[in-house]
PDB file of C-alpha atoms and ligand atoms in Angstrom:
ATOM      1  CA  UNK A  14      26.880   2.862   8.090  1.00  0.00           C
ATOM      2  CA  UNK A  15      24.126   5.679   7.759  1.00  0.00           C
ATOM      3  CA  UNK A  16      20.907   4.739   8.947  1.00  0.00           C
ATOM      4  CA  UNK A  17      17.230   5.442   6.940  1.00  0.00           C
ATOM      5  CA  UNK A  18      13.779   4.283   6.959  1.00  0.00           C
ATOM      6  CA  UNK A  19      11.558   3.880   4.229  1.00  0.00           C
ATOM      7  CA  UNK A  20       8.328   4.052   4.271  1.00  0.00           C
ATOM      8  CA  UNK A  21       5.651   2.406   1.826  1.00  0.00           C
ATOM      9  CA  UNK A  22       8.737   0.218   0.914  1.00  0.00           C
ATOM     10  CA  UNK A  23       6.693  -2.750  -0.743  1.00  0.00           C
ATOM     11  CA  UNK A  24       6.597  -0.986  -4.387  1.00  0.00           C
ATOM     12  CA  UNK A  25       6.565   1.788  -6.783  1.00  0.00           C
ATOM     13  CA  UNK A  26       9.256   4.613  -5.313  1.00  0.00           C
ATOM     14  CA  UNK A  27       9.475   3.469  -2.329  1.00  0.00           C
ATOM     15  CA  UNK A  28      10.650   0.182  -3.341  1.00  0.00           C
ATOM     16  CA  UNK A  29      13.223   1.789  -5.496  1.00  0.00           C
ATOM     17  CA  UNK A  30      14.458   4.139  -2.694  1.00  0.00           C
ATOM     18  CA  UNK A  31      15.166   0.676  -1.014  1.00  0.00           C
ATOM     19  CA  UNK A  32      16.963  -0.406  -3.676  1.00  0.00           C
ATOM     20  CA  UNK A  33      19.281   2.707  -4.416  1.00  0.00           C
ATOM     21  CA  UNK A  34      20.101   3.014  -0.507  1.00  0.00           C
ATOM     22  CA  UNK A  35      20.984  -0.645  -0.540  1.00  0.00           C
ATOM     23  CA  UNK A  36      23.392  -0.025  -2.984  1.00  0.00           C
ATOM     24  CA  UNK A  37      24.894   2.879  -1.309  1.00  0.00           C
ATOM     25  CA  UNK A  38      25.248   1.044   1.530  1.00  0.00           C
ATOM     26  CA  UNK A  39      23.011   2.378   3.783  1.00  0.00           C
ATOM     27  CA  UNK A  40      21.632   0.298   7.054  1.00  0.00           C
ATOM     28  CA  UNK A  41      17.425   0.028   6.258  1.00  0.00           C
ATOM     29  CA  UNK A  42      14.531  -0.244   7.702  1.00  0.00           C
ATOM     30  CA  UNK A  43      11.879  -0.558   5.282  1.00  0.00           C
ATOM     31  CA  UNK A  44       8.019  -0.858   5.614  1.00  0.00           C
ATOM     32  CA  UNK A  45       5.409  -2.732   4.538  1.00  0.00           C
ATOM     33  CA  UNK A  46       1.441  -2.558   5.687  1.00  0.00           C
ATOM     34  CA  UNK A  47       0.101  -6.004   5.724  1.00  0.00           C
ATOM     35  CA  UNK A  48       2.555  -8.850   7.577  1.00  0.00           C
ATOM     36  CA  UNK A  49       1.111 -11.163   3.897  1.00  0.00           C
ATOM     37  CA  UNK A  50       2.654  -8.705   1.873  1.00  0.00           C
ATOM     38  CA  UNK A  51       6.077  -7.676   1.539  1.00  0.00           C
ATOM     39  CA  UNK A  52       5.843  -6.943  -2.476  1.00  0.00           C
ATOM     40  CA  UNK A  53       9.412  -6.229  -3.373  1.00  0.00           C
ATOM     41  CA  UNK A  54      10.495  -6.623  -0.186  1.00  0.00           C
ATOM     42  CA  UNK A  55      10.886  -9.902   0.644  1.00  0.00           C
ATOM     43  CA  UNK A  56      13.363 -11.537  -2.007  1.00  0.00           C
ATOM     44  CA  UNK A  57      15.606  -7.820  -1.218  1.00  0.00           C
ATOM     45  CA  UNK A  58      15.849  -8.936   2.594  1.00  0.00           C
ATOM     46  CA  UNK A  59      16.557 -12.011   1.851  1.00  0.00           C
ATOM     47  CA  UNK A  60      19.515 -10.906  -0.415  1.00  0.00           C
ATOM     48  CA  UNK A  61      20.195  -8.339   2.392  1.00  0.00           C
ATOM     49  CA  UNK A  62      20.196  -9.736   5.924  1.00  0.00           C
ATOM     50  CA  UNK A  63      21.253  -7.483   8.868  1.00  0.00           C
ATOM     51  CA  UNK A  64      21.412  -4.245   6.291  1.00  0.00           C
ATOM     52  CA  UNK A  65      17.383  -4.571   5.288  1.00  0.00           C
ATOM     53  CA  UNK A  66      15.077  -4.490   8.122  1.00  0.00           C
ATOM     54  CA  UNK A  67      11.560  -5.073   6.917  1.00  0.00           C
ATOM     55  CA  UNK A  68       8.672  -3.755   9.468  1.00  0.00           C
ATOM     56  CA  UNK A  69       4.872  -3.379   9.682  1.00  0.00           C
ATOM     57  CA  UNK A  70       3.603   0.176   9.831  1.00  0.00           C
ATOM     58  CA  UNK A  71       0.131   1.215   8.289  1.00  0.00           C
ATOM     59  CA  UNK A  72       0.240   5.357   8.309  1.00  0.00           C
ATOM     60  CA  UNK A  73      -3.719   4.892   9.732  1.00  0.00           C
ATOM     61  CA  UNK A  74      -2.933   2.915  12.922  1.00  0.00           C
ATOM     62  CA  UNK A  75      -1.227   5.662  15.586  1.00  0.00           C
ATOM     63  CA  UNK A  76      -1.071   2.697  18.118  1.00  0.00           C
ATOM     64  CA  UNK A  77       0.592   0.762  15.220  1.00  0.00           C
ATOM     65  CA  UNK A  78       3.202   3.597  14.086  1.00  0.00           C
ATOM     66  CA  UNK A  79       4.071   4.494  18.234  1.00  0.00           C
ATOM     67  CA  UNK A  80       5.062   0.276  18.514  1.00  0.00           C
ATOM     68  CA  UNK A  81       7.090   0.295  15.316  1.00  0.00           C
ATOM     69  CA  UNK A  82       8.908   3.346  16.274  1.00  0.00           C
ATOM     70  CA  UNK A  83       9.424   1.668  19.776  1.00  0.00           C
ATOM     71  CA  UNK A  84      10.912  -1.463  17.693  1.00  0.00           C
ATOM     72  CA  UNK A  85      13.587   0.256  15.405  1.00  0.00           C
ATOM     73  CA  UNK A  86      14.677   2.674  18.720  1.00  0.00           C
ATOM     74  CA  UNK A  87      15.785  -0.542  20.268  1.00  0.00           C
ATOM     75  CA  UNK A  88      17.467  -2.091  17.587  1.00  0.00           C
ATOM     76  CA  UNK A  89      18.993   1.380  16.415  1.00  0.00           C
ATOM     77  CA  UNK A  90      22.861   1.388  16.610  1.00  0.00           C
ATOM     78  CA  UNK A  91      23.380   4.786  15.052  1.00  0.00           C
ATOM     79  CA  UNK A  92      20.982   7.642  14.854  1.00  0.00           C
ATOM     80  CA  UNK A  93      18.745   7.541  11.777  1.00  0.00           C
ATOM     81  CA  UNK A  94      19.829  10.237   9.347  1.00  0.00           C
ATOM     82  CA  UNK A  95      16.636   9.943   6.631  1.00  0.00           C
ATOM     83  CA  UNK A  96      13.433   9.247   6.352  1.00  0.00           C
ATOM     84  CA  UNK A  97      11.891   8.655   3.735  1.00  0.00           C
ATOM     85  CA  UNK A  98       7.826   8.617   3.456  1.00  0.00           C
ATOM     86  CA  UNK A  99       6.854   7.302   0.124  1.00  0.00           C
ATOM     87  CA  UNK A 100       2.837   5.657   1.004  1.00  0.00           C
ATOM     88  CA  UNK A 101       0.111   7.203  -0.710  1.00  0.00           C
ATOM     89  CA  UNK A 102      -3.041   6.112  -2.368  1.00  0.00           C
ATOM     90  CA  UNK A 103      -4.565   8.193  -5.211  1.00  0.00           C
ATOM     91  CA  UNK A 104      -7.134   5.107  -6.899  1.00  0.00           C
ATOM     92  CA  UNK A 105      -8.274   1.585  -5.442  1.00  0.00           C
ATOM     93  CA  UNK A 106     -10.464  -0.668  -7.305  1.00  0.00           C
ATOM     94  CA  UNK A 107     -13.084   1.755  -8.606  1.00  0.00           C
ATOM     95  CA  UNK A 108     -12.216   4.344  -5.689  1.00  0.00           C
ATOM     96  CA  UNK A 109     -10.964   7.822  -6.654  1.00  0.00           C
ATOM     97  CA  UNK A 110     -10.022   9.697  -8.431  1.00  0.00           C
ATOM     98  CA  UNK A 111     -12.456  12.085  -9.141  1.00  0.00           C
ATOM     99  CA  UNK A 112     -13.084  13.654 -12.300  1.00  0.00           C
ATOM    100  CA  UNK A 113     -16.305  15.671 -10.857  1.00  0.00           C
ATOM    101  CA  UNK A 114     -17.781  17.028  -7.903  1.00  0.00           C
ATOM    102  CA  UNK A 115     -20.577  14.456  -8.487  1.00  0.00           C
ATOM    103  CA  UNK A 116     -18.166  11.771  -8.142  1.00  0.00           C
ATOM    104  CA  UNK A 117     -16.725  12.952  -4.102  1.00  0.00           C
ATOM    105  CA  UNK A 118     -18.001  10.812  -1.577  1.00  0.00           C
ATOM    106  CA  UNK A 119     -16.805  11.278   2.325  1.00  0.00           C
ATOM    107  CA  UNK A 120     -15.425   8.032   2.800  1.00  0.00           C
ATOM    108  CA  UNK A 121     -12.648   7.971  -0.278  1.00  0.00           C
ATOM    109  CA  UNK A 122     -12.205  11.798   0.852  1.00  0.00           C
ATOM    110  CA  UNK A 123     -11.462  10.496   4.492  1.00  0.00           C
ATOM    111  CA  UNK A 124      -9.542   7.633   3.500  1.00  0.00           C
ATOM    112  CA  UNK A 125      -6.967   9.813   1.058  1.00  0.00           C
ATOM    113  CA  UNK A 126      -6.964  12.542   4.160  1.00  0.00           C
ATOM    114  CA  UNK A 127      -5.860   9.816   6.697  1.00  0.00           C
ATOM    115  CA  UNK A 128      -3.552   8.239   4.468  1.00  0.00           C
ATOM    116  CA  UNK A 129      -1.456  10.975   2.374  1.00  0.00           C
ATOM    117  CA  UNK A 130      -2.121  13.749   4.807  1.00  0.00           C
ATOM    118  CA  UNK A 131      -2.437  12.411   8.507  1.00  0.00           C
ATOM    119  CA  UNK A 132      -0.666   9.360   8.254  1.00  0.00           C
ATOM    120  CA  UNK A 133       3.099  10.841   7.223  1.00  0.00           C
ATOM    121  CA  UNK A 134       2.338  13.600  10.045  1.00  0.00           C
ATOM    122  CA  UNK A 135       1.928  10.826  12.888  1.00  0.00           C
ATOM    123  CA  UNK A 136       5.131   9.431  11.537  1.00  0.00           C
ATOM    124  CA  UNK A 137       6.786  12.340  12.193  1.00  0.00           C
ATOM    125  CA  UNK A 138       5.814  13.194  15.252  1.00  0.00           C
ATOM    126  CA  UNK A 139       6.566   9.282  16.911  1.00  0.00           C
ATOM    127  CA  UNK A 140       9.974   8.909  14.322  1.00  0.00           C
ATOM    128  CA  UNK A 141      11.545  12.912  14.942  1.00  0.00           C
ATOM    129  CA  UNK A 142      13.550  11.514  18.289  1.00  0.00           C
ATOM    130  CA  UNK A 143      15.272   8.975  16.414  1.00  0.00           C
ATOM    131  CA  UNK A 144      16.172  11.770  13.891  1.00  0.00           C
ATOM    132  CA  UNK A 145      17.164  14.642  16.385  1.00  0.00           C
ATOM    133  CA  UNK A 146      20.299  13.197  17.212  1.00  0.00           C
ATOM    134  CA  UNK A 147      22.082  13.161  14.049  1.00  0.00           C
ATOM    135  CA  UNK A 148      23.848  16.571  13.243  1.00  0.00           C
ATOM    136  CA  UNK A 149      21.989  16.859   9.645  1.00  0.00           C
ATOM    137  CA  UNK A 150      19.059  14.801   9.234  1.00  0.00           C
ATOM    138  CA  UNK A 151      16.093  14.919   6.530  1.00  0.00           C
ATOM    139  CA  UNK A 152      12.645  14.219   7.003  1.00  0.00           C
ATOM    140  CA  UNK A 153      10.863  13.769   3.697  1.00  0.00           C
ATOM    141  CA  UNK A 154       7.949  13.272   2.087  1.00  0.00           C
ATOM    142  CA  UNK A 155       6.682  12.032  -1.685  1.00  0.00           C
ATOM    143  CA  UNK A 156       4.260  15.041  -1.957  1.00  0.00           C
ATOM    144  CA  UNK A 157       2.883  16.138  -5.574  1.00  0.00           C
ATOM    145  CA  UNK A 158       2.748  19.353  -7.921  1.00  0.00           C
ATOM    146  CA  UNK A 159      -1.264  19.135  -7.934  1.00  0.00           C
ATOM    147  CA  UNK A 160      -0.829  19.844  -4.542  1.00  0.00           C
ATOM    148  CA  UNK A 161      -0.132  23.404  -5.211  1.00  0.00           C
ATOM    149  CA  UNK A 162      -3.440  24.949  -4.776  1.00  0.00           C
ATOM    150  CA  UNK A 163      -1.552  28.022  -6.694  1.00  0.00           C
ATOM    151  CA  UNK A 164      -0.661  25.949 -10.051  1.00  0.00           C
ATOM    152  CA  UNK A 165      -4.372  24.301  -9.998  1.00  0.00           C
ATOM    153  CA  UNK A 166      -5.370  25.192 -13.281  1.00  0.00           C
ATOM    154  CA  UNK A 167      -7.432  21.882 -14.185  1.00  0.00           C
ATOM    155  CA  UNK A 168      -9.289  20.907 -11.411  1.00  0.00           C
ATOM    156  CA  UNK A 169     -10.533  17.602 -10.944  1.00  0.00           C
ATOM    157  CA  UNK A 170      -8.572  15.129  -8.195  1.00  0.00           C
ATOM    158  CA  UNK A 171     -10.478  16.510  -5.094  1.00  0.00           C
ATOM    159  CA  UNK A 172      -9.592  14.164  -2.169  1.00  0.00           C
ATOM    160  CA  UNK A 173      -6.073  13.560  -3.903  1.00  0.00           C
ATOM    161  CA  UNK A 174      -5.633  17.436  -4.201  1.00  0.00           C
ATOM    162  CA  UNK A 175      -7.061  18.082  -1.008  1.00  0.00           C
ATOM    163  CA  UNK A 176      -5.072  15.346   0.544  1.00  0.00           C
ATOM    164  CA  UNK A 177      -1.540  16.624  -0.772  1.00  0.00           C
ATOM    165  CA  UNK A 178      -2.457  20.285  -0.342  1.00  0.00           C
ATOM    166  CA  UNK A 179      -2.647  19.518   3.498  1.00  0.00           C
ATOM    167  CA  UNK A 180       0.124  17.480   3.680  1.00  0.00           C
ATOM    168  CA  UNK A 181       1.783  20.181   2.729  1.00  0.00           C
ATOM    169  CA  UNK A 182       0.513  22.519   5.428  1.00  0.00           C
ATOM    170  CA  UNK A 183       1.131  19.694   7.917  1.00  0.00           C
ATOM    171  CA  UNK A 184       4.602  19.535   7.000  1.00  0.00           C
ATOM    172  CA  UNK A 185       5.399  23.399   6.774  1.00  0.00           C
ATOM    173  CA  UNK A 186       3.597  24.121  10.030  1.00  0.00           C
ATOM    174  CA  UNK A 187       5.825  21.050  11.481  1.00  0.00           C
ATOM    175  CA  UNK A 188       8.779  22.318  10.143  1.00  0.00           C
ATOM    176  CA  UNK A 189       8.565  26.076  11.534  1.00  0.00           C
ATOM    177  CA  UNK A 190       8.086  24.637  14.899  1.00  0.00           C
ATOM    178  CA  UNK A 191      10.706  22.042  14.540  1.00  0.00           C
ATOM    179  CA  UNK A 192      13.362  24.302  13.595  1.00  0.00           C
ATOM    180  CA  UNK A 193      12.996  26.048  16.782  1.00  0.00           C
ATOM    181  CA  UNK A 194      13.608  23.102  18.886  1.00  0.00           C
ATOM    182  CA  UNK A 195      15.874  20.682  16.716  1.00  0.00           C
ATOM    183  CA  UNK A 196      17.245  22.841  14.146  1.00  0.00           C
ATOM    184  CA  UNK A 197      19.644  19.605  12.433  1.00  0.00           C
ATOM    185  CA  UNK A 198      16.144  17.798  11.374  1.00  0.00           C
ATOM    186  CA  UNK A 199      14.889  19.295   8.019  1.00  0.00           C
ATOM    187  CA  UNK A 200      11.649  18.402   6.704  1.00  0.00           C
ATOM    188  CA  UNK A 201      10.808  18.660   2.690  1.00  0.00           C
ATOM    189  CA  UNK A 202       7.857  18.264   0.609  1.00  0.00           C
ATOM    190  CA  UNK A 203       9.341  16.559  -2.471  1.00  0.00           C
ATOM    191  CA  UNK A 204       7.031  16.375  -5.850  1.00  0.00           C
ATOM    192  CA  UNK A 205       8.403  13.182  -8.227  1.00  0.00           C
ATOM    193  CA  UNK A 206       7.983  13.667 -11.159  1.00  0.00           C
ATOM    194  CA  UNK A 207       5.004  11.197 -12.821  1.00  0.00           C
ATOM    195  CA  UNK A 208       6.581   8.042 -12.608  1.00  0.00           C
ATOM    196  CA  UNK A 209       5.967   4.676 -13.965  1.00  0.00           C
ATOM    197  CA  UNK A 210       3.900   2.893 -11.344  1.00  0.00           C
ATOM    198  CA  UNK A 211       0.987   1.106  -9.987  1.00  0.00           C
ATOM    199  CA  UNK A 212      -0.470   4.618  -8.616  1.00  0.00           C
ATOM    200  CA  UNK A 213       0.441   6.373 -12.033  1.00  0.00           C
ATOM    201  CA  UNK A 214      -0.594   3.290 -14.578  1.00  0.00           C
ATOM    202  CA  UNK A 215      -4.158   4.626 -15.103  1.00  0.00           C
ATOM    203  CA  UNK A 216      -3.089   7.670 -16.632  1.00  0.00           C
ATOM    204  CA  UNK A 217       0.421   7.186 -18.154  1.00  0.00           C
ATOM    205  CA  UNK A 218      -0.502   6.827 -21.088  1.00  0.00           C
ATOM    206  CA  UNK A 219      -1.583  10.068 -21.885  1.00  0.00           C
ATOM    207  CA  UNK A 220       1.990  11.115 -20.457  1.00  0.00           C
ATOM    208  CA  UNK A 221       4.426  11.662 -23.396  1.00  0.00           C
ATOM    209  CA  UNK A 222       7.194   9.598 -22.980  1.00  0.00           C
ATOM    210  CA  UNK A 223       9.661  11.638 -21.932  1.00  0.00           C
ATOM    211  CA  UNK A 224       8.049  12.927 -19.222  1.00  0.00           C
ATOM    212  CA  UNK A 225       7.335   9.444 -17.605  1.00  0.00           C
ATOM    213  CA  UNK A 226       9.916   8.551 -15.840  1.00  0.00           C
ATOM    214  CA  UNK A 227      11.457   5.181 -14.409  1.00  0.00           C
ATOM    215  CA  UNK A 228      11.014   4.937 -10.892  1.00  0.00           C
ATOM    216  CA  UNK A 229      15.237   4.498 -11.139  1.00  0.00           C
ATOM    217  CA  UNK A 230      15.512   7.954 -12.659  1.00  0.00           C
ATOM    218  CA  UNK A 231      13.221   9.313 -10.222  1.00  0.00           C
ATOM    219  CA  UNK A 232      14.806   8.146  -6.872  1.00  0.00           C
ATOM    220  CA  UNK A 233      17.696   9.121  -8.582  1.00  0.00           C
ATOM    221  CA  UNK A 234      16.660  12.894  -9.129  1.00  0.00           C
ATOM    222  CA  UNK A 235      14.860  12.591  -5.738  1.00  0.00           C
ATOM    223  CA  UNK A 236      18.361  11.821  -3.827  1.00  0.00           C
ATOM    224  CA  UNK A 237      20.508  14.004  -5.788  1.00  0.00           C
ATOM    225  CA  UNK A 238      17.786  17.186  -4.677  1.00  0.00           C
ATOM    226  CA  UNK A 239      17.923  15.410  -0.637  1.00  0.00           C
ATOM    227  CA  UNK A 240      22.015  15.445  -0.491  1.00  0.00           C
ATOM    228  CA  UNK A 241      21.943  19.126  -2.217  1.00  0.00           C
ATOM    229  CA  UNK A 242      19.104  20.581   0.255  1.00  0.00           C
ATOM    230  CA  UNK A 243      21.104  19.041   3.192  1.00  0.00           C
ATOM    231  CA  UNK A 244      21.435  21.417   5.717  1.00  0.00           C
ATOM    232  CA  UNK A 245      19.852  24.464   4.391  1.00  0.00           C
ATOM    233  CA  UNK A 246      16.398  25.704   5.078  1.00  0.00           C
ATOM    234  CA  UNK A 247      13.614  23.233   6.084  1.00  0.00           C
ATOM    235  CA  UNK A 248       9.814  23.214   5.171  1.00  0.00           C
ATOM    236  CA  UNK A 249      10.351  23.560   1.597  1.00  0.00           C
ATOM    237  CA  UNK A 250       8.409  21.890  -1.414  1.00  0.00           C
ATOM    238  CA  UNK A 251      10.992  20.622  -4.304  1.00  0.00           C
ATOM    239  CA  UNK A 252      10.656  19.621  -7.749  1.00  0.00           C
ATOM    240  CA  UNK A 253      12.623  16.274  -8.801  1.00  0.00           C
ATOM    241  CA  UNK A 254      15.097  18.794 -10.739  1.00  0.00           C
ATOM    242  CA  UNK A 255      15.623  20.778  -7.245  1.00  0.00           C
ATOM    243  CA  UNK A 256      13.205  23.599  -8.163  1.00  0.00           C
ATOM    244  CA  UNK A 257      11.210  25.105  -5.497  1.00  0.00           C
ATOM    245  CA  UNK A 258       7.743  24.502  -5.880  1.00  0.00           C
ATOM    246  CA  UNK A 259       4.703  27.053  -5.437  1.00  0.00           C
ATOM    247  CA  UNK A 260       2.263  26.250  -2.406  1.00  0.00           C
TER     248      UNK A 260
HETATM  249  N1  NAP B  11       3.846   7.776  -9.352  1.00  0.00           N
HETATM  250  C1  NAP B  11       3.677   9.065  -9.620  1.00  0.00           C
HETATM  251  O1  NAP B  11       3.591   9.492 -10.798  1.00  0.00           O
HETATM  252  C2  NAP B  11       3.558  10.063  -8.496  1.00  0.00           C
HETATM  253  C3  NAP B  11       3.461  11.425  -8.825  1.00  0.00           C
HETATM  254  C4  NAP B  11       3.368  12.356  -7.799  1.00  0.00           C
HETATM  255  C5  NAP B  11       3.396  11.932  -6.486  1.00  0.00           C
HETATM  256  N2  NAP B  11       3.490  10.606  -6.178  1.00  0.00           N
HETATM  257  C6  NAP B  11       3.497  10.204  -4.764  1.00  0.00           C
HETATM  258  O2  NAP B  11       4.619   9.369  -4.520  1.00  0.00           O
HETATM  259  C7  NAP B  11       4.336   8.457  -3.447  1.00  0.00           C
HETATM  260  C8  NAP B  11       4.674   7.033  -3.912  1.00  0.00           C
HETATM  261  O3  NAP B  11       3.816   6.731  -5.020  1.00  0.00           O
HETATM  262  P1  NAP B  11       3.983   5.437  -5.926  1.00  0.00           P
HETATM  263  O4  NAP B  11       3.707   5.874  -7.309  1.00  0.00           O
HETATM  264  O5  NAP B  11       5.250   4.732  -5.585  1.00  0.00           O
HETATM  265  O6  NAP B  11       2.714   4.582  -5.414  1.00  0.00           O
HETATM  266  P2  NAP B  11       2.444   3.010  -5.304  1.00  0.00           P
HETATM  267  O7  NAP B  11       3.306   2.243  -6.244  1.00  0.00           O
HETATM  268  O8  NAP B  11       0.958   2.864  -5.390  1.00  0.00           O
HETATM  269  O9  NAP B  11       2.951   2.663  -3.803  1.00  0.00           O
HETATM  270  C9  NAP B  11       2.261   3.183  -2.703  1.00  0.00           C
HETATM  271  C10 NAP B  11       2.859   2.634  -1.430  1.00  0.00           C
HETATM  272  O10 NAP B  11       2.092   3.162  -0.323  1.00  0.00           O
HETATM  273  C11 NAP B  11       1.793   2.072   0.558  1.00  0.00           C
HETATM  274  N3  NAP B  11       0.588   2.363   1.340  1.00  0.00           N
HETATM  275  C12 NAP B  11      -0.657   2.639   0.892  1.00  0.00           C
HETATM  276  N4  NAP B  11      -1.484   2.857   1.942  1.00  0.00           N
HETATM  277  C13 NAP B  11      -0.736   2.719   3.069  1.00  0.00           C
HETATM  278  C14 NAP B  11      -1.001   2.819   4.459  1.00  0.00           C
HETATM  279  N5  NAP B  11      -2.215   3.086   4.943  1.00  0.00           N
HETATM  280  N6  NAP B  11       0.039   2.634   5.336  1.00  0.00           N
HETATM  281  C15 NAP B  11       1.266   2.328   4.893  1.00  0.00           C
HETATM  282  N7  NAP B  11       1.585   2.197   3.590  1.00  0.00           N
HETATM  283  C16 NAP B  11       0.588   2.389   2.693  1.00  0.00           C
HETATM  284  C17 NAP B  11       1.607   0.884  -0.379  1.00  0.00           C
HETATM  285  O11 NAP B  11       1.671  -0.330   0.361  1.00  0.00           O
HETATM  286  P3  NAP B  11       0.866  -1.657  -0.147  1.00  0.00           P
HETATM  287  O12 NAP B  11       1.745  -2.299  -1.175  1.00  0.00           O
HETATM  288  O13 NAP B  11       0.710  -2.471   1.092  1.00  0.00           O
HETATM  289  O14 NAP B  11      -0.462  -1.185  -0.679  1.00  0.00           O
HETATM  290  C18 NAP B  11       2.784   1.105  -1.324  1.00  0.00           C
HETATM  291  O15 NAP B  11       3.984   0.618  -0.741  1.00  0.00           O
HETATM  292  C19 NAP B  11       2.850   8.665  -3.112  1.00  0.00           C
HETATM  293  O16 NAP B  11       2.740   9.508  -1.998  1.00  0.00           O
HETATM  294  C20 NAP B  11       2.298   9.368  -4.351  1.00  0.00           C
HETATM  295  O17 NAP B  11       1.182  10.171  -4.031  1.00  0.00           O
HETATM  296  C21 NAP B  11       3.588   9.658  -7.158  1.00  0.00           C
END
């Protein structure tokens, strides 16, 4: 059974990544950030016991993500073939984002660095081990388009932007140096699509409809671009219709 971890598995994508894989019959480990709250989790391992592993991991705790690692390397049968990294934060409560330069302040700036910039980055450099063993393994993570600091024709988003943008770097300057050492890990950037979720809710409806998509359709799309950039060149940034993406 092929082995993956998912990462921000409690909703939104993630959750449906967790639900595709289970029904391809992959072997899971899934995580959620709080021990209280599994979200979608917890009826799925129930339904799923010994093929869903649920396990704690908040991207901002290093000492957190090392012990977690530590955990699924013990319990690992089979080297892990995907990951997956799906957590991100773009608004909470009246937090971000930002329609003006009046509006940045350091600490929402900080928290979207350390959580969709730093935080997928530490998971890659404690997970990669468990990864290096397989003979074609993927590394990716849920970037976005307004990353692109080339396509940023509207502004606005700063920390979200800003946050993506260096993900992006992270991953690219991770992937030049990873191919030199472990050249069967890949590592993608992967943009979505906007899709129907908490993080997107704000501002769907200003989304024509068929351009919102189900978070089915999009893990979908997502897996269908993983198994057909499989083996080829890593540090790449993909559309959800396989289309390479300017930085
Ligand atoms: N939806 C879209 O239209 C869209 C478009 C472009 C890119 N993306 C990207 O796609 C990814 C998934 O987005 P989504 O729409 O599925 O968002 P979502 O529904 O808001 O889910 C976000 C996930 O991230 C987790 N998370 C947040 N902070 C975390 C932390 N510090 N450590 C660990 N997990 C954390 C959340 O866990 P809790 O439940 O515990 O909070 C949740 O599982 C994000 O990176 C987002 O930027 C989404």
């Amino acid at each position: 059974m092929p082995t993956a971890l998912v990462a921000g598995a409690t909703r939104g994508i993630g959750l449906g990544f967790v639900k595709a894989l289970l029904q391809r019959d992959w072997n899971l480990y899934a995580s959620y950030r709080q021990p209280d709250s599994l979200g979608g989790l917890e009826e799925l391992a129930s339904r799923h016991p010994g093929q869903l592993h649920p396990i704690a991991l908040d991207l901002t705790d290093e000492a957190g993500i090392r012990a977690t690692v530590a955990q699924i390397e013990e319990q690992l049968l089979e080297p892990l073939e995907l990951a997956v990294c799906c957590v991100g934060v773009l608004h909470k409560g009246d937090r971000g984002p930002e329609k003006s330069l009046a509006q940045l302040s350091g600490d929402w700036f900080e928290h979207s660095m350390a959580v969709n910039a730093l935080g997928p980055l530490m998971l890659l450099k404690h997970l990669h081990p468990l990864l290096v063993h397989h003979t074609s393994s993927q590394f990716a993570v849920i970037s976005a388009r307004v990353g692109s600091i080339s396509e940023n024709q509207l502004g606005g988003w700063y920390s979200y932007r800003a946050s993506k943008a260096a993900l992006n770097m992270l991953m690219k300057t991770a992937a030049i140096e990873m191919s030199r050492r472990f050249p069967h890990l890949q590592l993608l950037c992967l943009h979505p699509g906007t899709t129907a979720t908490e993080l997107s809710a704000p501002f769907s409806a200003r989304v024509p409809p068929e351009k919102l998509f189900s978070v089915d359709r999009t893990v979908r799309q997502l897996l269908q671009v993983l198994e057909e950039a499989r083996g080829g060149p890593s540090g790449r940034f993909l559309s959800w219709d396989g289309s390479e993406l300017p930085w």
